PDB file of C-alpha atoms in Angstrom:
ATOM      1  CA  MET A1351      29.153  29.406   3.482  1.00  0.00           C
ATOM      2  CA  LYS A1352      31.402  26.988   5.117  1.00  0.00           C
ATOM      3  CA  PRO A1353      31.457  23.401   3.963  1.00  0.00           C
ATOM      4  CA  ILE A1354      28.335  20.930   5.165  1.00  0.00           C
ATOM      5  CA  PRO A1355      29.943  18.413   7.757  1.00  0.00           C
ATOM      6  CA  GLU A1356      30.560  15.065   6.942  1.00  0.00           C
ATOM      7  CA  THR A1357      29.393  12.998  10.276  1.00  0.00           C
ATOM      8  CA  LEU A1358      30.011   9.646  10.964  1.00  0.00           C
ATOM      9  CA  LYS A1359      26.090   9.351  11.628  1.00  0.00           C
ATOM     10  CA  SER A1360      23.600  10.308   9.185  1.00  0.00           C
ATOM     11  CA  LEU A1361      23.331  14.113   9.246  1.00  0.00           C
ATOM     12  CA  VAL A1362      20.001  16.287  10.071  1.00  0.00           C
ATOM     13  CA  LEU A1363      20.519  19.745   8.530  1.00  0.00           C
ATOM     14  CA  ARG A1364      18.777  22.631   9.773  1.00  0.00           C
ATOM     15  CA  THR A1365      18.247  25.473   7.650  1.00  0.00           C
ATOM     16  CA  ASP A1366      15.323  26.984   9.267  1.00  0.00           C
ATOM     17  CA  PHE A1367      15.745  28.876  12.615  1.00  0.00           C
ATOM     18  CA  SER A1368      12.208  30.689  12.898  1.00  0.00           C
ATOM     19  CA  ASN A1369      11.035  28.321  16.073  1.00  0.00           C
ATOM     20  CA  ASP A1370      13.209  26.656  18.209  1.00  0.00           C
ATOM     21  CA  ALA A1371      10.831  25.116  20.293  1.00  0.00           C
ATOM     22  CA  VAL A1372       9.518  23.031  17.243  1.00  0.00           C
ATOM     23  CA  TRP A1373      13.076  22.338  16.327  1.00  0.00           C
ATOM     24  CA  ASP A1374      14.067  20.682  19.557  1.00  0.00           C
ATOM     25  CA  ALA A1375      10.306  18.827  19.459  1.00  0.00           C
ATOM     26  CA  LEU A1376      11.738  17.615  16.322  1.00  0.00           C
ATOM     27  CA  CYS A1377      14.863  16.544  17.497  1.00  0.00           C
ATOM     28  CA  GLU A1378      13.457  14.592  20.222  1.00  0.00           C
ATOM     29  CA  ALA A1379      10.544  12.804  17.833  1.00  0.00           C
ATOM     30  CA  ILE A1380      13.434  11.933  15.206  1.00  0.00           C
ATOM     31  CA  GLN A1381      15.537  10.032  18.115  1.00  0.00           C
ATOM     32  CA  THR A1382      12.306   8.664  20.163  1.00  0.00           C
ATOM     33  CA  PRO A1383      12.717   4.492  19.766  1.00  0.00           C
ATOM     34  CA  THR A1384       9.705   3.061  17.769  1.00  0.00           C
ATOM     35  CA  SER A1385       7.711   1.540  20.655  1.00  0.00           C
ATOM     36  CA  ASP A1386       7.121  -2.192  19.193  1.00  0.00           C
ATOM     37  CA  ASP A1387      10.990  -2.532  18.358  1.00  0.00           C
ATOM     38  CA  GLY A1388      13.053  -0.047  19.727  1.00  0.00           C
ATOM     39  CA  PHE A1389      14.474   0.981  16.171  1.00  0.00           C
ATOM     40  CA  ARG A1390      15.637   4.461  16.112  1.00  0.00           C
ATOM     41  CA  ALA A1391      17.372   6.932  13.209  1.00  0.00           C
ATOM     42  CA  VAL A1392      20.965   7.080  14.229  1.00  0.00           C
ATOM     43  CA  VAL A1393      21.868  10.660  13.095  1.00  0.00           C
ATOM     44  CA  GLU A1394      23.518  13.944  14.151  1.00  0.00           C
ATOM     45  CA  PHE A1395      22.079  17.393  14.340  1.00  0.00           C
ATOM     46  CA  VAL A1396      23.897  20.400  12.832  1.00  0.00           C
ATOM     47  CA  SER A1397      22.030  23.476  13.822  1.00  0.00           C
ATOM     48  CA  ASP A1398      24.751  26.243  12.596  1.00  0.00           C
ATOM     49  CA  ARG A1399      22.976  29.277  11.537  1.00  0.00           C
ATOM     50  CA  ASP A1400      26.010  29.264   8.555  1.00  0.00           C
ATOM     51  CA  PHE A1401      23.339  27.077   6.792  1.00  0.00           C
ATOM     52  CA  GLU A1402      20.257  28.982   7.497  1.00  0.00           C
ATOM     53  CA  GLY A1403      17.934  29.339   4.058  1.00  0.00           C
ATOM     54  CA  ILE A1404      20.212  27.475   1.742  1.00  0.00           C
ATOM     55  CA  SER A1405      18.631  25.547  -0.771  1.00  0.00           C
ATOM     56  CA  ILE A1406      18.886  21.784  -2.041  1.00  0.00           C
ATOM     57  CA  GLU A1407      21.260  23.139  -4.780  1.00  0.00           C
ATOM     58  CA  GLN A1408      23.159  24.345  -2.599  1.00  0.00           C
ATOM     59  CA  VAL A1409      23.573  21.638  -0.418  1.00  0.00           C
ATOM     60  CA  LEU A1410      24.366  19.675  -3.465  1.00  0.00           C
ATOM     61  CA  GLU A1411      27.286  21.956  -4.644  1.00  0.00           C
ATOM     62  CA  ASN A1412      28.725  21.324  -0.834  1.00  0.00           C
ATOM     63  CA  THR A1413      28.633  17.863  -1.196  1.00  0.00           C
ATOM     64  CA  SER A1414      30.926  15.533  -3.034  1.00  0.00           C
ATOM     65  CA  GLU A1415      29.676  12.541  -5.453  1.00  0.00           C
ATOM     66  CA  ASP A1416      32.025  10.407  -2.950  1.00  0.00           C
ATOM     67  CA  TRP A1417      30.489  12.575   0.515  1.00  0.00           C
ATOM     68  CA  ARG A1418      30.362   9.957   3.211  1.00  0.00           C
ATOM     69  CA  HIS A1419      26.396   9.226   3.364  1.00  0.00           C
ATOM     70  CA  SER A1420      24.288   8.585   0.237  1.00  0.00           C
ATOM     71  CA  PHE A1421      21.811  11.028   1.311  1.00  0.00           C
ATOM     72  CA  LEU A1422      20.785  13.372   4.355  1.00  0.00           C
ATOM     73  CA  PHE A1423      17.693  15.085   5.879  1.00  0.00           C
ATOM     74  CA  ILE A1424      16.921  18.794   5.950  1.00  0.00           C
ATOM     75  CA  VAL A1425      14.947  20.544   8.269  1.00  0.00           C
ATOM     76  CA  ASP A1426      14.039  23.420   6.179  1.00  0.00           C
ATOM     77  CA  HIS A1427      10.611  25.790   6.550  1.00  0.00           C
ATOM     78  CA  GLU A1428       7.848  23.483   5.555  1.00  0.00           C
ATOM     79  CA  ALA A1429       9.474  20.966   8.476  1.00  0.00           C
ATOM     80  CA  ILE A1430       9.347  23.592  10.993  1.00  0.00           C
ATOM     81  CA  ALA A1431       5.592  25.003   9.937  1.00  0.00           C
ATOM     82  CA  ASN A1432       3.950  22.105   8.687  1.00  0.00           C
ATOM     83  CA  PRO A1433       2.185  20.222  11.858  1.00  0.00           C
ATOM     84  CA  GLU A1434       3.350  17.133  10.485  1.00  0.00           C
ATOM     85  CA  HIS A1435       6.732  18.085  10.378  1.00  0.00           C
ATOM     86  CA  PRO A1436       7.851  16.098   7.228  1.00  0.00           C
ATOM     87  CA  VAL A1437      11.661  16.457   6.941  1.00  0.00           C
ATOM     88  CA  VAL A1438      12.961  16.657   3.665  1.00  0.00           C
ATOM     89  CA  VAL A1439      15.239  13.695   2.638  1.00  0.00           C
ATOM     90  CA  LEU A1440      17.940  14.158  -0.106  1.00  0.00           C
ATOM     91  CA  ASP A1441      19.576  11.660  -2.399  1.00  0.00           C
ATOM     92  CA  LEU A1442      23.093  12.066  -3.017  1.00  0.00           C
ATOM     93  CA  TYR A1443      23.924   9.358  -4.750  1.00  0.00           C
ATOM     94  CA  GLU A1444      21.652   7.125  -7.318  1.00  0.00           C
ATOM     95  CA  GLU A1445      19.293  10.069  -8.533  1.00  0.00           C
ATOM     96  CA  ARG A1446      21.549  12.968  -7.000  1.00  0.00           C
ATOM     97  CA  GLY A1447      19.480  15.748  -5.633  1.00  0.00           C
ATOM     98  CA  ARG A1448      15.965  13.810  -6.009  1.00  0.00           C
ATOM     99  CA  THR A1449      13.601  14.117  -2.680  1.00  0.00           C
ATOM    100  CA  PHE A1450      10.666  13.271  -0.645  1.00  0.00           C
ATOM    101  CA  ARG A1451       9.868  14.039   2.412  1.00  0.00           C
ATOM    102  CA  VAL A1452       9.490  11.859   5.792  1.00  0.00           C
ATOM    103  CA  ILE A1453       7.556  12.651   8.952  1.00  0.00           C
ATOM    104  CA  PRO A1454       9.824  11.983  11.839  1.00  0.00           C
ATOM    105  CA  ALA A1455       8.211   8.782  12.937  1.00  0.00           C
ATOM    106  CA  GLU A1456       9.450   7.324  10.049  1.00  0.00           C
ATOM    107  CA  MET A1457      12.726   8.566   9.642  1.00  0.00           C
ATOM    108  CA  TRP A1458      14.255   5.574  11.516  1.00  0.00           C
ATOM    109  CA  GLY A1459      13.474   3.220   8.675  1.00  0.00           C
ATOM    110  CA  VAL A1460      14.503   5.695   6.318  1.00  0.00           C
ATOM    111  CA  GLU A1461      18.214   6.247   7.827  1.00  0.00           C
ATOM    112  CA  ASN A1462      18.178   2.392   9.075  1.00  0.00           C
ATOM    113  CA  ASN A1463      17.960   1.036   5.657  1.00  0.00           C
ATOM    114  CA  LEU A1464      19.666   3.828   3.358  1.00  0.00           C
ATOM    115  CA  SER A1465      22.692   3.566   5.784  1.00  0.00           C
ATOM    116  CA  ILE A1466      22.950  -0.143   5.351  1.00  0.00           C
ATOM    117  CA  ALA A1467      21.875   0.043   1.711  1.00  0.00           C
ATOM    118  CA  ASN A1468      19.211  -2.471   2.756  1.00  0.00           C
ATOM    119  CA  MET A1469      16.802  -0.401   0.348  1.00  0.00           C
ATOM    120  CA  ASP A1470      17.167   2.022  -2.246  1.00  0.00           C
ATOM    121  CA  PHE A1471      16.309   5.805  -2.254  1.00  0.00           C
ATOM    122  CA  ALA A1472      13.904   4.977  -4.417  1.00  0.00           C
ATOM    123  CA  ASP A1473      11.894   2.232  -2.223  1.00  0.00           C
ATOM    124  CA  PHE A1474      10.983   5.161  -0.031  1.00  0.00           C
ATOM    125  CA  ALA A1475      10.290   8.326  -2.518  1.00  0.00           C
ATOM    126  CA  ASP A1476       8.239   5.702  -4.977  1.00  0.00           C
ATOM    127  CA  ASN A1477       5.901   5.056  -1.692  1.00  0.00           C
ATOM    128  CA  ALA A1478       5.760   8.559  -0.619  1.00  0.00           C
ATOM    129  CA  ASP A1479       1.848   9.893  -0.445  1.00  0.00           C
ATOM    130  CA  ALA A1480       0.909  12.165  -3.474  1.00  0.00           C
ATOM    131  CA  ASP A1481       2.075  14.969  -1.585  1.00  0.00           C
ATOM    132  CA  GLY A1482       5.139  13.634  -1.452  1.00  0.00           C
ATOM    133  CA  VAL A1483       5.509  12.892   2.229  1.00  0.00           C
ATOM    134  CA  PHE A1484       6.264   8.977   3.116  1.00  0.00           C
ATOM    135  CA  ARG A1485       4.482   7.993   5.978  1.00  0.00           C
ATOM    136  CA  GLY A1486       5.294   4.537   6.070  1.00  0.00           C
ATOM    137  CA  PHE A1487       4.384   1.434   4.027  1.00  0.00           C
ATOM    138  CA  PRO A1488       1.142   0.149   3.696  1.00  0.00           C
ATOM    139  CA  GLU A1489       0.362  -2.550   6.221  1.00  0.00           C
TER     140      GLU A1489
END
């Protein structure tokens, strides 16, 4: 497997190639600005079949502890198949290997806040619903 690229923007890594239409729609949803403030996730998408089917463990093996970002997003089979398209968020820094999922409409908040260290990974992971999916903070 080739190395996972270190990009300037936060990385969205595609590991499931079963449905191109869903992938395209998911990418669009991730980059859609919020209706109230116009915030959006600042990400770079990597869709390379060399990464098809890789596991969390393989991602960890291919990212060093001093990797450019403290987290990355993974679009796996669950993100493609589940109607909510919950994307994996993988901690690469504080609790290396810890994960939760986030719906595309909430990725902007995760990406924006983790990228500038305004919030910690645990702030989001600890507020995920019982099924492990972060759908936003309670009103």
